[in-house]
Amino acid sequence: MKICIILGTRPEIIKMSSIIRECEKEKLDFFILHTNQHYSENLDKIFFDELELPKPKYNLKVGSGTHAEETGKALIGIEIVLEKEKPDIVLVEGDTNTVLAGSLAASKLHIKVGHVEAGLRSYDRNMPEETNRVLTDHISDYLLVPTQKAKNIALKEGIDKRKIFVTGNTIVDAVYQNLRLAQKRKKNLLDKLNLKRKNFFLITAHREENIDIKEKLKNLFRAFELLFEQFSLPLIYPIHPRTKKMIKRFHLKVPKGLNLIESLSYLEFLFLEANAKLVLTDSGGIQEEACILRVPCVTLRENTERPES
């Protein structure tokens, strides 16, 4: 059996890392097709190197764009590769535009589709990810759901029970495998940032609904300020360039106690996450990671497709 693993973003690489390692271990016939939906080729190479993963056989260099642009470019590029390679099954993970493009391309070529992390729902159609999740689930041949709750959701939507398999979540394996790498390579990071174990809060906030609206971002900053006033612990915020741009555009003052630092590598972030007293995030993946690491987590969203976290 020939397997095509389709990836497009860093969270997908992280969550599929354990499956890729298992494919290598079992000497399965597989290859990686990477759409490179968001990142530069150089940053991407560093990321695969950091996690000690094999390089993708194909890199489509789709880049960022509108949802239509990303999905369309990925769909065209993926179809070309699938027609050439003729895999028996395509594996996609999550809810990105790459996931939708990969599942559509494979389905139309009559190639089996396996959706890792199927059955999740936020029930918020304002989120483009929700559309991607629903469509991908309904054209997949194998729904690899993380929980019984996710299975029940798929069943309620009329999906054939013979297609649904409760597998657990690959992020659990990925966190433990990658944490070992992080502890080995990043053990001096706390000293470098002048932090003490379990004596700081870690923040990530990147979603449009939090960052692109001045009042929302202002309210977040006020909440961070109140946290510092209450607990007197540093708040560490590895900041995305877009967030930095919005802070400047909105002329917002960074509150006392909030430490904006440059973006971290995945292993650096995972190491900080494991050592934080509290995580505040609007990222679904980080909600899961914090839960696995048993670090308390505040979700900076009005809803989540991961209620278990």
XYZ file of C-alpha atoms in Angstrom:
309
model
C 0.000 0.000 0.000
C 1.282 3.433 -0.967
C 0.437 6.298 1.403
C 0.459 10.032 0.647
C 0.624 12.278 3.719
C -0.528 15.800 2.859
C 0.578 18.704 5.061
C 0.291 22.472 4.780
C 0.941 24.224 8.097
C 3.065 23.835 11.210
C 0.234 22.396 13.364
C -0.339 19.701 10.741
C 3.358 18.798 10.715
C 3.373 18.605 14.525
C 0.268 16.432 14.737
C 1.356 14.118 11.916
C 4.941 13.812 13.200
C 4.093 10.709 15.256
C 2.396 9.051 12.250
C 5.361 9.890 10.001
C 7.764 8.369 12.552
C 5.590 5.238 12.759
C 5.561 4.925 8.953
C 9.366 5.112 8.988
C 9.635 2.599 11.826
C 7.374 0.098 10.031
C 9.143 0.771 6.702
C 5.858 1.586 4.971
C 5.715 2.927 1.424
C 4.833 6.590 1.995
C 5.723 10.088 0.878
C 5.014 13.600 2.147
C 3.347 16.235 -0.022
C 3.649 19.701 1.524
C 1.608 22.598 0.150
C 3.621 25.109 2.216
C 0.423 27.077 2.810
C 1.916 29.651 5.180
C 5.664 29.529 5.571
C 8.800 30.349 3.644
C 10.751 27.388 2.306
C 13.682 28.209 4.602
C 11.600 28.367 7.809
C 9.856 25.202 6.765
C 13.121 23.311 6.258
C 14.258 24.357 9.738
C 10.992 23.062 11.174
C 11.354 19.584 9.621
C 15.000 19.487 10.742
C 14.074 20.485 14.299
C 11.568 17.632 14.620
C 13.959 15.199 12.896
C 11.419 14.383 10.193
C 12.093 13.356 6.587
C 11.852 16.119 4.022
C 8.703 16.308 1.877
C 9.036 14.672 -1.527
C 6.944 17.512 -2.974
C 6.677 21.150 -1.910
C 3.981 23.114 -3.745
C 4.984 26.540 -2.323
C 1.354 27.694 -2.262
C 2.019 30.533 0.212
C -0.519 32.746 1.945
C -3.529 34.228 0.184
C -7.293 34.381 0.335
C -9.103 31.172 1.201
C -9.992 30.695 -2.470
C -6.404 31.294 -3.607
C -4.878 28.901 -1.082
C -7.457 26.173 -1.671
C -7.393 26.539 -5.470
C -3.601 26.518 -5.821
C -3.302 23.574 -3.447
C -6.052 21.630 -5.252
C -4.373 22.044 -8.642
C -0.911 21.129 -7.344
C -2.095 18.157 -5.291
C -4.051 16.694 -8.215
C -0.934 16.747 -10.423
C 1.106 14.890 -7.792
C -1.616 12.324 -7.064
C -2.060 11.547 -10.766
C 1.691 10.975 -11.024
C 2.202 8.969 -7.810
C -1.121 7.064 -7.727
C -1.190 6.384 -3.964
C -3.723 3.971 -2.477
C -4.680 6.350 0.314
C -4.250 10.015 1.231
C -3.994 11.099 4.874
C -4.938 14.655 5.864
C -5.057 16.154 9.350
C -7.207 18.874 10.865
C -9.109 21.716 9.262
C -6.925 23.881 7.026
C -7.431 24.841 3.384
C -4.785 22.218 2.560
C -6.932 19.539 4.224
C -9.963 20.473 2.129
C -7.911 20.653 -1.082
C -6.210 17.322 -0.390
C -9.411 15.463 0.397
C -11.212 16.935 -2.642
C -8.375 16.113 -5.037
C -8.092 12.531 -3.769
C -11.845 11.915 -3.700
C -12.307 13.102 -7.291
C -9.495 10.757 -8.392
C -11.159 7.857 -6.518
C -8.285 7.614 -4.031
C -9.217 6.682 -0.458
C -9.117 9.553 2.062
C -8.287 9.215 5.755
C -9.090 12.262 7.904
C -7.028 12.412 11.093
C -8.750 14.431 13.854
C -12.176 14.018 12.270
C -15.473 14.765 13.992
C -14.526 18.028 15.709
C -17.101 20.836 15.640
C -17.205 24.385 17.001
C -20.682 24.954 15.435
C -19.455 28.388 14.370
C -19.723 28.732 10.588
C -18.011 32.124 10.793
C -14.810 30.122 11.212
C -13.483 28.939 7.823
C -11.967 25.942 9.607
C -15.458 24.697 10.479
C -16.412 24.556 6.789
C -13.196 22.662 6.016
C -13.831 20.148 8.813
C -17.423 19.390 7.835
C -16.751 19.012 4.108
C -13.664 16.855 4.652
C -15.485 14.520 7.048
C -18.293 13.957 4.573
C -16.021 13.015 1.660
C -13.578 10.888 3.680
C -13.508 7.096 3.562
C -11.951 6.779 7.016
C -12.763 9.179 9.853
C -10.014 8.797 12.466
C -11.732 10.503 15.388
C -9.927 11.360 18.647
C -12.810 10.730 21.078
C -16.167 9.014 21.497
C -17.751 12.486 21.484
C -16.292 13.154 18.025
C -17.627 9.776 16.851
C -21.109 10.646 18.108
C -20.994 13.960 16.220
C -20.128 12.173 12.968
C -22.889 9.609 13.529
C -25.466 12.350 14.160
C -24.504 13.903 10.813
C -25.400 10.651 9.078
C -21.904 9.340 8.396
C -21.723 5.550 8.045
C -20.483 4.044 11.326
C -18.269 1.629 9.355
C -16.132 4.612 8.290
C -15.507 5.883 11.834
C -12.608 4.734 14.023
C -11.834 6.072 17.515
C -8.034 6.284 17.437
C -7.194 8.768 20.161
C -5.344 11.955 19.279
C -1.963 12.009 17.527
C -1.098 15.196 19.431
C -0.629 13.080 22.586
C 2.139 11.030 20.950
C 3.587 14.141 19.311
C 3.770 16.112 22.579
C 5.583 13.346 24.457
C 7.964 12.566 21.586
C 8.770 16.216 20.881
C 9.000 17.177 24.565
C 11.895 14.751 24.927
C 13.661 16.582 22.098
C 12.842 19.959 23.684
C 14.135 18.969 27.129
C 17.365 17.757 25.582
C 17.994 20.778 23.354
C 16.262 23.739 25.040
C 17.048 23.175 28.723
C 18.789 26.572 29.046
C 15.832 28.553 27.674
C 14.404 29.547 31.081
C 17.755 31.025 32.138
C 18.062 32.806 28.800
C 14.656 34.481 29.331
C 15.286 35.033 33.059
C 12.312 32.856 34.026
C 11.706 30.311 36.765
C 9.806 27.057 36.382
C 6.041 27.369 37.100
C 6.514 31.067 37.832
C 5.259 32.710 34.627
C 2.188 32.811 32.370
C 2.493 31.955 28.664
C 0.266 33.651 26.071
C -0.585 33.011 22.438
C -3.241 35.001 20.601
C -3.281 35.112 16.822
C -6.871 34.714 15.589
C -8.415 37.486 13.515
C -11.313 37.927 15.941
C -8.843 38.721 18.749
C -6.121 40.622 16.930
C -7.696 42.496 14.011
C -10.357 44.351 16.020
C -8.989 47.209 18.097
C -11.500 46.886 20.943
C -10.903 43.133 21.257
C -7.128 43.505 21.361
C -7.438 46.385 23.810
C -9.632 44.222 26.075
C -7.105 41.406 25.922
C -4.336 43.776 26.979
C -6.496 44.999 29.853
C -7.065 41.392 30.958
C -3.313 40.736 30.856
C -2.741 43.876 32.917
C -5.234 42.687 35.564
C -3.523 39.292 35.671
C -0.182 40.917 36.408
C -1.715 43.167 39.063
C -3.298 40.128 40.735
C -0.408 37.639 40.599
C 2.756 39.722 39.934
C 4.062 37.046 37.578
C 5.574 37.842 34.168
C 3.380 37.223 31.120
C 5.400 35.898 28.186
C 3.891 36.558 24.760
C 5.831 35.223 21.723
C 4.425 37.620 19.176
C 3.559 37.051 15.547
C 4.660 39.805 13.099
C 1.000 40.449 12.201
C 0.102 41.005 15.854
C 3.017 43.383 16.226
C 1.726 45.296 13.204
C -1.780 45.562 14.712
C -0.456 46.841 18.048
C 1.373 49.568 16.159
C -1.606 50.347 13.908
C -3.983 50.683 16.874
C -1.440 52.743 18.891
C -1.824 50.396 21.860
C 0.414 50.652 24.897
C 1.881 47.351 26.045
C 0.715 46.875 29.655
C 3.066 46.415 32.579
C 4.129 42.819 33.085
C 3.490 41.779 29.477
C 6.763 40.723 27.843
C 6.605 40.631 24.055
C 9.290 38.315 22.704
C 10.163 37.184 19.187
C 8.456 34.110 17.748
C 9.856 30.848 19.101
C 10.653 27.571 17.416
C 8.183 24.785 18.164
C 10.524 23.002 20.578
C 11.243 26.263 22.401
C 7.540 26.984 22.755
C 6.774 23.432 23.907
C 9.498 23.685 26.556
C 8.058 26.980 27.858
C 4.540 25.543 27.765
C 5.568 22.569 29.912
C 7.153 24.906 32.460
C 4.439 27.606 32.593
C 2.121 28.117 35.554
C -0.764 28.979 33.203
C -1.349 29.120 29.441
C -3.719 31.612 27.800
C -4.432 30.831 24.150
C -6.845 31.046 21.235
C -5.134 28.105 19.495
C -6.941 24.773 19.380
C -3.702 22.806 19.225
C -2.218 24.589 22.225
C -5.411 23.940 24.210
C -4.760 20.237 23.621
C -1.050 20.460 24.408
C -1.678 22.268 27.698
C -4.204 19.587 28.673
C -1.716 16.797 27.901
C 1.034 18.611 29.834
C -1.413 19.206 32.725
C -0.850 22.946 32.605
C -3.987 25.012 33.400
C -5.294 26.738 30.268
C -7.580 29.726 29.673
C -9.182 29.635 26.205
C -9.356 33.126 24.675
C -12.329 32.316 22.433
C -16.112 32.369 22.573
C -16.294 28.717 21.486
C -14.017 25.772 20.842
C -14.141 22.531 18.897
C -12.070 20.973 21.687
C -14.355 21.065 24.765
C -12.314 18.312 26.438
C -9.510 20.821 26.942
